């Protein structure tokens, strides 16, 4: 396994294909450092005896010890550990640990490539190629990113109906040694500080949309790929330092006729499995959210309860009620993920067929529970922010800048007038409110809300998954039985 | 184990101490029959091979096969089975299966009587008495009810401060052979069709309130006990029959200087364990709700989705969104209970000490998860009713009476004008809307909402449990670490 | 103007066409008396000097003093008085004063019949007929009911597309002296204790749907009309009496080939005005709700605050917050109606044309404000019930029956154990909780919720009205101006 | 009246007492220009014939035409015009027009200084001094700011109980020619670009807290006053320009033993009127919110509906429902303000006495309606943001920077891949999403939310005002009458 130092060195060696504010920048640019430090934490935690057990796993390919962020889930226990690792690491760095997208995508591709080969009856070698790619990925402890969301063009038209076919990334040419693809994936978080980008479809596809059913992996600086960045960083501090400076960075990842060699292609034309691949990545990712959203809930609760302490109102009934609400959301989200892990199986939901075995035996979390959990936590984002706003009052929004505390003309006066608690040293109160502002009153916090609402699929996407996969007929039959109505189909238990 | 027939025969043999509308009634009165039929289901299910596995258990006292509703949970598996049995049986009868209160109370008393003896260092025999009582209870497959809620008098005063000390049931005399108690327990559901009533304290108690720290079991027709009833039944039907007629019945259980022999007393004076007993019954009961509220959710979903079918709007986006919301509440409630089961241990939360071993090794569900689940489902009651109202429209509120369908002057016209679906026979549509009305537009449905909101403790009680038992300090330390503030106490993992 | 006694005498004289529980009943049947007493209040209030000013008006036809419930609004002041009369009278009787549907329908028909004649260029005499009918209606101080809601059959099909054309009431034959209609109007509240029924279309109509564009007035016992009833009454009391016993009664009003003479037909075939008629009745009725829903809010607030007093918790912060929420809903609903009155004009919104003059100069409330108010109060129904449930606790659901208080074996004990306040006499506490139960735990309260949600159009109907009538383009232009985008159409002020 | 040019010149002449990021800055600093441009709009609008009628008034002191932002409301019409002026101007500049605080404070002080003199029976000349100050203020068309919010120290202690008495600004010395005050007012928006600061108390006060009952006006650069700034600006653009660049700026206004001459002191020691002054400024300011929050609603609706257009989903039912919700909040807020204006009187609510005449006859909006409106719009802030997030999707959060559109290596590709609508030119789509991001994904938008929640008093403050001023007893009596309970006090109509 790599050290964080080796990870940073790897970043520096990559070719430059990043664009920011009109300029091409290198991967050691200052604006990327916070995001890279987040990723670095995943190497440190795997090396730390205190967290090693959660953060490493044994490769089912090589039997070697690997970073859990490169692992294919082999059991219910792996699913539990994935959730708990996420909940452990996220609060150390901020709202996102950055390396889930990769492990979620590779778990999806592992199963999908296997099944696509089955359908093709030996005419393709997607799974073999994938495993070869995976072995290298695990051995070199690489950081993966997942590029799923297409630009989508006209939202009510399907990919093949778009005036611009590139609204969804697709194959424009198949060659002897590979394929050529065109399109753009957007909102691709941490892609600029990752080693590999796994590209998967974004939606279900029809028979006519085989060209859009394409999945592959490329190095993040692959020839022809351009990334246009939008970084989100905690406000730069020069005098009053934080314990950790969080940041993340989004990319428009543009594929302008990019060549992908066959050994890196894991799906190409199998439209049904394209749709399952989209769903399956989403499912693994929603399961990841059952770790990170409760972890974010831990931070929000810490922020709200410390704000209440400093404001001198920790025992006010309406404050306690609001704090309880934060706990409820976090722990219901966790419980949903826990149950999704515990009921996990090598199965996937197929429309019209229900749950069926899928893939080479790797474990997939239960879809209903992964979805209800993600839906709840997604829907709660703005209410959580409202609670923080209510408990804090206006102070995080108008708090003075660090330099004004250092200015002799204003510093002591500001210390006097920002002091609320007589028990906590004023410098800690200042540090606290400045961090609170980072989490609630900044470009970063606003972007975090948007990610927390839409990442892994907006709540409406989870509702669609829930509604279409749930055994509603069983519930209708329960009612029919009680009403004295005839029951046409046998009542099944969920 | 008894049959349902034996249960009914037992009811008939009891002395008459029930009062309804100014009259003394017997236990085979018509207004109690729906409730008794609900209880009877628990005997039938235990005898049915299809549900026997969930609905029976092996007594840890005798090794005999017993009804699970008389069992003390010996393992995580028992907790899971308790939840799943409840979810299985409830939808067959309506919102409530009626026998949980008993099993939840005996599980609480099992642990509390054990610990109280320990504190008394051999001077009491609560646990021995309890086990003797329990063996008989299990062997005769008795139905237990739990009487917890006191009338409470002035809400902001403690028991010992009340102008009327009987506002909370308490010991008024200790004798050689037993104690005399006075007070009244109210909202005691199914007490009139139960065999035994387990009486437990309703709240935490101070040193001065030892007389209120009393727990015991009595036959439901014990001398001196009066029950004043408020039955809630589905509307009586004479022509268009249901598959099952649900009803429940609440009692004011009045103890007007009632003598309890020592062998039926399981706590008497140990104020600290009185408080734990109150909390512990609530905890077991909130865990029961993780079975019945999702089961009620199953029925509500069945009602809403059939209403959408008959109204011809099952694919309207806003209908699907509402149905998804019903599923979310049900499955988040289930997941919380599932996690509470899976993390269950012979431990209890003690203020200031955290989780500590408690009782003789019997299993107790995790309190945080039992509480967040119950809180969610309690808070959702009225929103769920709103969803049903929105999907159905006004029809369940003004639907004609069954006799008007039989009247030749109006019957055919009403069939014509109540028909909405062309696919479902009109008699089924009629049956459906009449049942829908039972669940939404009746005395019964209104009372069900009140029970679903307050039963097992109102949402605010769960919030208090959550807030006081949660490791908030761990979350504060996460924030302090990120803010760069010193961490005074070591950060503990939840 | 009539007295309430004359009203009762009039009821008794009507032919019997009411069906209830399989039998034909007279209009002085006991189950109708509560509803009739509600209507009677409107006669008493008009005769009472204290309320005469609000409850009477001057007829624009005859110059005579008339009951305001028969008046056509001639000014902004009339609109204000209509709202304030409703808010004054409703809390005296319960959730509904019962006579609004008539006045709202006649106001709609007044304008629609005028405009339909204009379109027909003198070939019809709808408005003349209407005014003749109205003069009689005012002079005899009759009680009107409005029959709008059709059974609707398959919800996603239009009237003309239905497999059963009678799913919407329509003209089946035009004769020399009148028309024959068939169909059924349902949820028609107070129709069985009204003198006249005004029938109006339920939705917008296409060119092909002229037969459904029909409006007329008939006596409530008109030949061939059958009413199948569903009464909703407060629980009958024999010993502990209320100040007022509320009830209302819904009808399925069935028109089985009913002949309507031309002088009672006010629209027949003018499909565009059929749609406007539907919308216009809804608009007047939503404006009525700006009086009755705040009035219902007054009662709910009274219930909640007395419950808090008796429970001894009036100063708890979370109780105050809940009571404030009740006030907010009521007063926002009132303010919306107030503004709708104050901005009222003889204008109506026409799709594609905006607000245009409509009718003979009678005043119509502003549609946007009438709709936002009704939408708010409709959406709040279940939340308001939740607040009452939270403040009361379980007591209204399990409260003993009045006879048990009279029973010497239980009466004193129940008085002892239902007492919560030491300040209020126990008989008042008992009366209070029994009324509270009427408003929250009864068939009646459940049906009231359904009416309060769907009456005058469900919230989704108000949202459609709001969305389609609002000047969204003006708001887009504000944003375009700020964004620096070109503005195509001139920015209009709302 | 001044021109905006004269306003800017006035700013430049002021002494420097502003601190930002450790440095003293002038009033023409770039970071203040957006805020100053907002204020400048109020001069331009008064001079513009199209808006002159709303934006000017006739001084009751001099009879001269003055800017309405310097006017004392003389009638209901003035209250209506104040609301409508605010709704007109705000959408031209952004969420806030910046000059309300001044006019709201002077309206409060006008009445309070008059009443305080009455109490003092001629021993003070507060009102005479105030009118002299006001005449100058009107004549020179000055911009006022209001400094109300104190730092508050320990939240549960009263001013006189604080360990640091300066936690609330107070008089430390009374001299022959004036007073000396110490303390700090925070969150004082637009104070750095105002001409005058009006200082008022922040809460009700006891007899012992006379030193805290102090109100006065000073020039914004008054000797000894320091302002520490926190500006909030739309992101700077260099290439793709907006139509208007919004910004606002908050100050900590520090009074470190500042001398105030008596002629500028309008209250000093009258503790009861100190509390009324606090409440009255809040009331006028909440009424102002009935203009600006609906105006902000106009902008949010424009943003959401254009986003829906560009995303191609304007007719999706769930989108329409969300847009309707935005309209509902805006128009209910407007209706509440409209009603508050229309029912306005020269009266104020006095605890224990109800509404009583107050001040020299100037008009005060109705408190209940001003409060329910502000409460609604305050509570809706985060839900409105959620709606925008739901309609837009992730695009505003990751949108490329303007320079990347200009870069030849990425510009055309980004235009291709950010294009969603085929109807709107791509440069307009880009401008739109960048503005959308300003309103939802920026430091500024987050700070705007905090202001919109807490400005003029947090929702909980409005709830307290509502609860304590509402005639709850009248509602209790309505219920008592219906329950058959005796009514002790005569039922009053609200």
Short mmCIF file of C-alpha atoms in Angstrom, two decimals, chain C residues 58-307:
data_model
loop_
_atom_site.label_atom_id
_atom_site.label_comp_id
_atom_site.label_asym_id
_atom_site.label_seq_id
_atom_site.Cartn_x
_atom_site.Cartn_y
_atom_site.Cartn_z
CA UNK C 58 -79.35 45.68 0.52
CA UNK C 59 -80.55 43.87 -2.57
CA UNK C 60 -79.33 45.47 -5.77
CA UNK C 61 -82.51 44.14 -7.39
CA UNK C 62 -85.17 45.35 -5.02
CA UNK C 63 -83.40 47.71 -2.64
CA UNK C 64 -84.78 45.65 0.18
CA UNK C 65 -82.89 44.42 3.19
CA UNK C 66 -81.91 40.80 2.62
CA UNK C 67 -79.86 38.13 4.28
CA UNK C 68 -76.27 38.49 3.11
CA UNK C 69 -76.26 34.80 2.22
CA UNK C 70 -78.57 35.68 -0.71
CA UNK C 71 -76.68 38.78 -1.86
CA UNK C 72 -74.67 39.52 -5.01
CA UNK C 73 -71.50 41.36 -4.02
CA UNK C 74 -71.73 44.96 -5.23
CA UNK C 75 -68.49 46.34 -3.80
CA UNK C 76 -65.22 45.69 -2.05
CA UNK C 77 -67.05 46.33 1.19
CA UNK C 78 -69.45 43.48 0.40
CA UNK C 79 -66.49 41.15 -0.05
CA UNK C 80 -65.00 42.22 3.28
CA UNK C 81 -68.37 41.76 4.99
CA UNK C 82 -68.82 38.31 3.47
CA UNK C 83 -65.47 37.23 4.92
CA UNK C 84 -66.12 38.78 8.31
CA UNK C 85 -69.67 37.40 8.58
CA UNK C 86 -68.30 33.93 7.98
CA UNK C 87 -65.58 34.32 10.56
CA UNK C 88 -68.13 35.60 13.05
CA UNK C 89 -70.74 32.88 12.61
CA UNK C 90 -68.66 29.75 12.13
CA UNK C 91 -67.21 29.56 15.66
CA UNK C 92 -70.71 29.64 17.10
CA UNK C 93 -71.68 26.42 15.35
CA UNK C 94 -68.54 24.45 14.49
CA UNK C 95 -66.40 24.11 11.40
CA UNK C 96 -69.02 25.16 8.83
CA UNK C 97 -71.95 27.56 8.63
CA UNK C 98 -73.50 25.69 5.71
CA UNK C 99 -74.96 28.50 3.67
CA UNK C 100 -71.89 29.72 1.73
CA UNK C 101 -72.17 27.24 -1.10
CA UNK C 102 -75.45 28.83 -2.14
CA UNK C 103 -74.29 32.43 -2.10
CA UNK C 104 -71.03 31.52 -3.81
CA UNK C 105 -72.84 29.68 -6.58
CA UNK C 106 -75.34 32.44 -7.20
CA UNK C 107 -72.55 35.00 -7.44
CA UNK C 108 -70.85 32.83 -10.06
CA UNK C 109 -74.05 32.27 -12.01
CA UNK C 110 -74.91 35.97 -11.92
CA UNK C 111 -71.79 36.83 -13.92
CA UNK C 112 -71.67 33.73 -16.09
CA UNK C 113 -75.29 33.93 -17.23
CA UNK C 114 -74.71 37.58 -18.18
CA UNK C 115 -71.65 36.80 -20.27
CA UNK C 116 -73.16 33.73 -21.90
CA UNK C 117 -76.05 35.83 -23.12
CA UNK C 118 -73.61 38.33 -24.58
CA UNK C 119 -71.92 35.57 -26.55
CA UNK C 120 -75.26 34.33 -27.77
CA UNK C 121 -76.22 37.85 -28.89
CA UNK C 122 -79.71 37.86 -27.54
CA UNK C 123 -80.70 34.34 -28.44
CA UNK C 124 -80.71 33.27 -24.81
CA UNK C 125 -82.19 34.78 -21.67
CA UNK C 126 -80.08 33.10 -19.04
CA UNK C 127 -79.38 36.27 -17.09
CA UNK C 128 -82.99 37.47 -17.12
CA UNK C 129 -84.10 34.05 -15.91
CA UNK C 130 -81.41 34.07 -13.29
CA UNK C 131 -82.40 37.50 -11.96
CA UNK C 132 -86.01 36.43 -11.76
CA UNK C 133 -85.00 33.34 -9.86
CA UNK C 134 -82.72 35.43 -7.64
CA UNK C 135 -85.41 37.95 -6.77
CA UNK C 136 -87.63 35.16 -5.51
CA UNK C 137 -84.69 33.57 -3.70
CA UNK C 138 -83.86 36.82 -1.92
CA UNK C 139 -87.47 37.74 -1.15
CA UNK C 140 -88.19 34.36 0.42
CA UNK C 141 -84.79 34.25 2.10
CA UNK C 142 -84.11 30.77 0.77
CA UNK C 143 -81.20 28.53 1.61
CA UNK C 144 -79.10 27.56 -1.37
CA UNK C 145 -76.80 24.64 -1.83
CA UNK C 146 -74.35 24.14 -4.67
CA UNK C 147 -73.90 20.86 -6.51
CA UNK C 148 -70.62 20.93 -8.36
CA UNK C 149 -68.49 17.82 -7.88
CA UNK C 150 -69.21 15.07 -10.39
CA UNK C 151 -68.36 11.43 -9.83
CA UNK C 152 -65.68 11.78 -12.54
CA UNK C 153 -65.38 8.11 -13.51
CA UNK C 154 -61.93 7.50 -14.94
CA UNK C 155 -59.93 10.41 -13.64
CA UNK C 156 -57.57 10.81 -16.56
CA UNK C 157 -60.32 10.95 -19.18
CA UNK C 158 -62.29 14.04 -20.09
CA UNK C 159 -66.11 14.08 -19.73
CA UNK C 160 -66.76 13.28 -23.38
CA UNK C 161 -64.23 10.44 -23.34
CA UNK C 162 -65.78 8.54 -20.43
CA UNK C 163 -67.12 5.03 -21.01
CA UNK C 164 -70.12 6.16 -18.96
CA UNK C 165 -71.06 9.67 -20.15
CA UNK C 166 -72.98 10.21 -16.91
CA UNK C 167 -69.68 10.34 -14.99
CA UNK C 168 -70.21 14.06 -15.43
CA UNK C 169 -73.76 15.43 -15.27
CA UNK C 170 -74.96 16.47 -18.71
CA UNK C 171 -77.91 17.32 -20.92
CA UNK C 172 -79.49 14.25 -22.46
CA UNK C 173 -82.38 16.00 -24.17
CA UNK C 174 -83.43 19.53 -25.06
CA UNK C 175 -87.16 20.13 -25.20
CA UNK C 176 -89.39 23.05 -25.96
CA UNK C 177 -90.01 23.84 -22.32
CA UNK C 178 -86.81 22.67 -20.76
CA UNK C 179 -83.99 20.18 -20.68
CA UNK C 180 -83.46 16.70 -19.32
CA UNK C 181 -80.25 16.01 -17.40
CA UNK C 182 -78.57 12.89 -16.04
CA UNK C 183 -75.70 12.39 -13.65
CA UNK C 184 -74.81 12.53 -10.01
CA UNK C 185 -73.21 15.24 -7.91
CA UNK C 186 -71.51 13.99 -4.78
CA UNK C 187 -70.11 15.38 -1.52
CA UNK C 188 -72.94 17.96 -1.66
CA UNK C 189 -72.93 19.28 1.85
CA UNK C 190 -76.14 20.64 3.42
CA UNK C 191 -78.14 19.87 0.24
CA UNK C 192 -80.66 17.90 2.28
CA UNK C 193 -81.52 20.85 4.52
CA UNK C 194 -81.43 23.47 1.76
CA UNK C 195 -84.31 24.92 -0.20
CA UNK C 196 -82.62 25.23 -3.55
CA UNK C 197 -79.78 23.39 -5.25
CA UNK C 198 -77.66 25.31 -7.76
CA UNK C 199 -75.99 22.97 -10.21
CA UNK C 200 -72.77 24.07 -11.92
CA UNK C 201 -70.09 22.33 -14.01
CA UNK C 202 -67.05 20.91 -12.27
CA UNK C 203 -64.27 21.63 -14.74
CA UNK C 204 -63.12 23.33 -17.93
CA UNK C 205 -64.69 21.93 -21.08
CA UNK C 206 -63.87 21.62 -24.75
CA UNK C 207 -65.93 22.53 -27.76
CA UNK C 208 -67.17 18.94 -27.99
CA UNK C 209 -68.39 19.02 -24.43
CA UNK C 210 -71.22 21.50 -24.74
CA UNK C 211 -73.69 19.04 -23.24
CA UNK C 212 -71.72 19.11 -20.03
CA UNK C 213 -71.75 22.92 -19.90
CA UNK C 214 -75.00 23.16 -18.05
CA UNK C 215 -76.04 25.17 -14.99
CA UNK C 216 -79.42 25.49 -13.34
CA UNK C 217 -81.28 25.78 -10.05
CA UNK C 218 -83.89 23.42 -8.68
CA UNK C 219 -85.78 22.98 -5.43
CA UNK C 220 -84.01 20.46 -3.21
CA UNK C 221 -86.98 18.11 -3.49
CA UNK C 222 -87.38 18.53 -7.25
CA UNK C 223 -89.15 15.68 -8.96
CA UNK C 224 -86.79 12.90 -9.97
CA UNK C 225 -83.93 14.05 -7.78
CA UNK C 226 -82.80 11.57 -5.13
CA UNK C 227 -80.43 12.38 -2.30
CA UNK C 228 -78.54 9.57 -0.59
CA UNK C 229 -77.18 10.92 2.67
CA UNK C 230 -74.14 10.57 4.85
CA UNK C 231 -74.68 12.62 8.03
CA UNK C 232 -71.83 13.62 10.35
CA UNK C 233 -72.94 14.58 13.83
CA UNK C 234 -71.29 15.28 17.14
CA UNK C 235 -71.80 12.32 19.44
CA UNK C 236 -75.28 12.30 20.93
CA UNK C 237 -75.30 13.44 24.54
CA UNK C 238 -78.09 12.75 26.96
CA UNK C 239 -76.68 13.94 30.26
CA UNK C 240 -73.78 16.30 29.83
CA UNK C 241 -75.01 18.87 27.36
CA UNK C 242 -73.05 21.03 24.98
CA UNK C 243 -73.73 24.69 24.22
CA UNK C 244 -74.27 23.77 20.58
CA UNK C 245 -74.48 20.42 18.81
CA UNK C 246 -72.80 20.61 15.45
CA UNK C 247 -73.50 18.40 12.48
CA UNK C 248 -73.37 18.44 8.75
CA UNK C 249 -74.69 16.10 6.13
CA UNK C 250 -73.42 15.15 2.69
CA UNK C 251 -75.51 14.00 -0.22
CA UNK C 252 -75.10 12.03 -3.37
CA UNK C 253 -77.56 14.10 -5.43
CA UNK C 254 -78.73 11.82 -8.24
CA UNK C 255 -80.34 13.19 -11.39
CA UNK C 256 -81.88 10.24 -13.16
CA UNK C 257 -83.28 11.89 -16.30
CA UNK C 258 -84.58 14.95 -14.51
CA UNK C 259 -86.52 17.64 -16.31
CA UNK C 260 -85.48 21.27 -15.75
CA UNK C 261 -87.71 24.03 -17.16
CA UNK C 262 -85.93 26.70 -19.20
CA UNK C 263 -86.62 29.46 -16.71
CA UNK C 264 -84.39 27.65 -14.25
CA UNK C 265 -81.58 27.01 -16.74
CA UNK C 266 -78.74 29.57 -16.63
CA UNK C 267 -76.24 27.96 -18.97
CA UNK C 268 -76.67 25.24 -21.55
CA UNK C 269 -74.02 24.50 -24.13
CA UNK C 270 -71.62 27.46 -23.80
CA UNK C 271 -68.57 25.32 -23.07
CA UNK C 272 -66.13 28.20 -22.43
CA UNK C 273 -68.40 29.79 -19.88
CA UNK C 274 -68.96 26.34 -18.40
CA UNK C 275 -65.30 26.26 -17.50
CA UNK C 276 -65.37 29.81 -16.18
CA UNK C 277 -68.44 28.96 -14.14
CA UNK C 278 -66.58 26.06 -12.51
CA UNK C 279 -63.61 28.28 -11.78
CA UNK C 280 -65.73 31.17 -10.60
CA UNK C 281 -67.76 29.18 -8.09
CA UNK C 282 -64.47 27.75 -6.82
CA UNK C 283 -63.04 31.25 -6.54
CA UNK C 284 -65.99 32.60 -4.54
CA UNK C 285 -65.90 29.50 -2.40
CA UNK C 286 -62.18 29.74 -1.74
CA UNK C 287 -62.82 33.30 -0.66
CA UNK C 288 -65.48 32.01 1.73
CA UNK C 289 -62.82 29.73 3.18
CA UNK C 290 -60.84 32.84 4.11
CA UNK C 291 -63.59 33.41 6.65
CA UNK C 292 -64.35 29.90 7.85
CA UNK C 293 -60.86 28.46 8.03
CA UNK C 294 -59.59 31.28 10.27
CA UNK C 295 -62.78 30.79 12.28
CA UNK C 296 -62.02 27.11 12.57
CA UNK C 297 -58.52 28.23 13.55
CA UNK C 298 -60.11 30.28 16.33
CA UNK C 299 -61.80 27.15 17.65
CA UNK C 300 -58.68 25.02 17.32
CA UNK C 301 -56.67 27.65 19.15
CA UNK C 302 -59.30 27.80 21.87
CA UNK C 303 -59.20 24.03 22.18
CA UNK C 304 -55.42 23.85 22.24
CA UNK C 305 -54.96 26.69 24.69
CA UNK C 306 -57.61 25.41 27.10
CA UNK C 307 -56.06 21.94 26.88
#
